[in-house]
Amino acid sequence: MIYGYAGTILRINLSTNKIVKTPLKKELVEEYVGGRGFTAKILYDENPPNVHPFSPENIFIVAMGPLSGHMLPSSGKTHFATKSPATGGYGDSNMGGHFGVTMKYAGYDVMIIDGKAEKHSYILINDDDVKIVDAEKYWGRGSAEVEEAMKKDLGEDYQILTIGPAGENLVNFACISHDFGRQAGRIGIGAVLGSKNIKAIAVKGTKGIPVFDPELLLEKGKKMYGDLRKKPGFTGWTPQGTAGITDWCNNVGALPTRNFQKSNCDYAEKINGEAVLKELKITDKGCFSCPTPCGKYGHAKTKIGDAYVEGPEYETLSLLGSNCDISNIHDIAYLNYICDELGLDTCSAGVVLSFAFECFEKGLLTKEDVGMEVSFGDFESAVYLLRQIAERKGIGNVLAEGVRGAAATIGKGSDQFAIHVKGLEWTGYESRNAPGMMLGYMTADIGAHHGRCWVLGNDVAGSAVVGNVNDLISGEQNANFLPKAKHENVVPIVLKSQHIRPAFDIIGTCRLQFMEIGLETSYYEEVFYAITGRKFSWVELERLSEKLWHLNRMYNVREIEGFGRKFDYPPKRFYTEPIPDGPNKGHFIELEAIEEMLDHYYDGRGWDCNGIPTSDTLVKFGLNL
């Protein structure tokens, strides 16, 4: 028995229909703890070198952390990893909801899927009973539609993951959906499941999880909930959730607009958190054991139809909204619904749409190329392109490759405004006035993703790297540009954030209670001990998180030809085009400054000048690669 863990790794080979259960090794637990630690280690060790992301040999991993499934604030996170079709390197994605908790209750800490099913199938798990089942009647249908149908067929007590048509058609930014609005969105994780002919995974679990000291856990868990409710940000966070930051981002010039040409818009009040509440919201929606539900379930009404949808959250508001110059909150919510049903990551989808609109605006794409006239601000253009992408029809087949792949096909200088790093589209923070935030995006292991680092507050307001967003929004806002002399000063802050922010993906809880509301790290140490019997400090957790940066960097070195410094450059627009108007008018970060930041960052990481971990660094972190 290993306290805090279900104790079993479930391995499913779809090609041979072989299902094997092996004990979770104590050495893996002690060294990599769980969640993102497990996925990074297993992917590096077990995935064949240079495998194609859509090869049957590319493994698909699901993993939970030791805090997953316990009555603690927001302990329902599930972690996924595979070789990414978007980047060709290490890829992982994280999801809330109830799936991972239920899988752990079924007896499994890790599931590893390889091979390819002979026909369209789904995986059915009922505690010890694991089957590969025909899914022909579900194939071709939308994600939420299939989840509803499967719950009717199997029972409401099953927790279900699904992919939409985009995953079936191997769109590079296809996602996995769950619980009618939760997604593992980034890196094309849904396309890998589609390449294996898997439409869904359904799990029911009725077992318990062994706990080292149940009474201590109950005591500490109650105190966590109680103290969380006393935090100043508790009542300020829940009503609007992530959408609440929209106005602040617009005011400081960080709201992407018209494919990141601009950094603010004049209609933010129409697409902000208040607009979500007044125009859309029916109720709050939270994940397992969450006292601060950030999800907003609402009703969107548009000229082409209406829909019930969870969202939009901030990333969707910014990238399907202002970045596509769409100013109607109902239209944005409906695009959110379409992405969810088709199985498209709303972050990448918004950037891909805005890229296509700019290509059309500049004459690089024509009506004959696209099939209709499309433009910024046109809701019907966006709907049309999303459906073309999911079906890989016409121009959709080009755009389904993401902006890096699409720019390579379209050419004509379109790479200038293809907004990505390493092939993964940039998320919702314009960063030409934010060198720390830009550096965090540039050096993220999976490509441009704010989930790995968020230091915009430090760039803009001089706040601490980890703080209460509500305090940041209400505090002094200073949007003065940081001069080149200070670029090196952002590196320690970025490194700290990159170790803290994804650390929660290791232990299996949501980071928002800590990042946005300020729950103390000592609580995580205390409940970790109560659950596992192991004294594991927050410093040790950060150290493990740091270790994973080196491990994942080496995975990218192994898998991506010529990988190194050039893969860490931001989009060309960000170091060649000044912001045209707004609070940060005229600002951009010159390539010289970017090179300086990378030099300091690599030095801080213990990597060489090309961004490769040195042998001394690997030895220091116990990585014998």
Steps between C-alpha positions, in 0.01 A plus 500: 500500500615851412292751694321760288511294182269243343810289442459383139612598150251395231654422160280458194637392163229572246672311219513170689203560736738416783418654837765479773495631857832553675576627851593866531871498581611660823807643325281688250288639784800609707679670212215642288204517746209495250315679219740698282794327667372157398412603145834670430704206627289232327488684168878546493572140601234312306419693183710377206746771385390694192156340492240692299228652722234310306687171498336217692824482699458849644374443851216692662529543877245596766625558855378630834685644797499392865259779601254408223169364625514616862264747664734794453440823310492425127677165508351372175774564247596245232823517302554375143818468294613378160726607217332811367377524140509880539869525591653159431638502854393448859133572547273500801164642595304528821129476569260550788167329551452155649665252263838451667349472845267224379785321323694504825193364682493222239849405615738669255754781543626480142358378171731445203339442161692393192425338167196570283158341520396309189164680495344805663495420870478630853660380823262389774627474858283376787736450792698182413309436176670669202376457142550639151149552361360579155426874462370515144167652606682787671756574227456827314287658773579798722680474830218603732243312292699180540556554871125538551427193288755287682367602840155388386644171375735427791361694794547840659765367738750462214746784442577537131769651277412560136653640183306683232525486120818709518674224695368235263639699206837555667489877530827607664320696772219258578410469868345251740167593661337393825214599729329717237758778502832388645780452248856378473556747223862555421754323274255298287436235762160415348652429159729235648201322652327527161803351325452194719133468395387579855190716525461496877611359833230423757583413860309407815685455827371386836819430695676704765848649520721402794588797722784512753317709763129547421428704815782743428387530140145579610628763743730667246248476217233677706748771594598549134137555404437726796805720450439519127158650567658771716738616225422846358496362149252222574184697426667702226619205295199273463235728346690563176779241515777549246282735292546756777847589379384621156468870587836507674674340203340752268591796721869408524528407133520123523175401326581347158299667226484429125758220499723675752534805277372705795499459877164650595153560358227759550222250581650304791199578719284304254706181533620512862401308811208730567366429152523126566296545818237732355458348155579129530527352846251249637709354780852443630668172410790348686724196490538227761515636856528862384386780736574775246333395172646699210274341238193694390230297331297720270264541206624660178252637246616589149354560157593148391379321812540475875697270725565413862871513579748519784689824450643701353800526729763770453714318243196437282369855543834641389589262218160427345385850597729802470771311313243423228347848553166346599329728751170320571515287815231263370695442178818425695315256725352327196847464346607353834214249468596408144862443601391282791267293284749463214781430746724801428721680751350849524844659551656360183173533310481872574857560386451290186181688410662839549800389292263398217315831524824695473614289205172580324522867593851519353404314182704189581181295493216561255132415484592214266751368756261520792160435345347828621608846604619502860600791719576618849186567696280272291339234716382288207853496356625354826227234512571399142876469551467302824283243326734482200794445734331223700409318180834581331313627197645752255693774676416321825750231406774764495388676818464167684880487511507805731649839415856372459395233251251728327760776457742249348236406241365850430842669499512858367639629827213370710747363754546863614164483675472128579474536878655193661808358671625154402178448303259563789283809467547786749230542761318812616767748613656746257857537623686766304500712816562203729847346464454254786173369364651479153799306631267261683315427177821466300660242727197291601572133438175425316496821293330834564279445804421724799437194715875456535574858605301814585704809595299767323430668832871544560551644152211743517441584865816396678308243705644180643526206263244306703217708635132559518370609160225696672763701687687554174191625321409740779858614564717759332532443125818622340522414131841660446723300267785315668826613333757255370716548808232326705437206270749286686314574823192310383683167473492399871130591513425291189696203634314518831162511328593212269576286804196599706219528249516145355594344835130452572482273194733263687296471819161498327326817613388822335744790539235773510439479877868581549565729204184710509383478861826452686458170686827436685744236373532358851157343459620293206794373703272404788237314297773331293634352823154404629424319173835333424688489830787670319640836604537681171565872518389767259869562422535135399191528280646802321828311462317212331315745277837648402634152424213443258603808299835333429343161427243646259763718335706189431194329357466787253873480419458131425181529296525829305772526238732793564321594821655786691505876536315583179197307629473745790450811287164679526288580193672743262222754552602537864855623430447689174162677525431769760154497658303749286283663767362473851682520835812332361516685170840469333628223725661176392796295618797508266668178393820611673314517832342161436843349441623655825205356691564155354869520597410582859222241506723220369767594751241492780380158387846348460463461125757582233473796262281293265256421779610140560538377861865442582621164624573658840141618527362158411724334758400760760135402456563127485411469130704223341382552142 
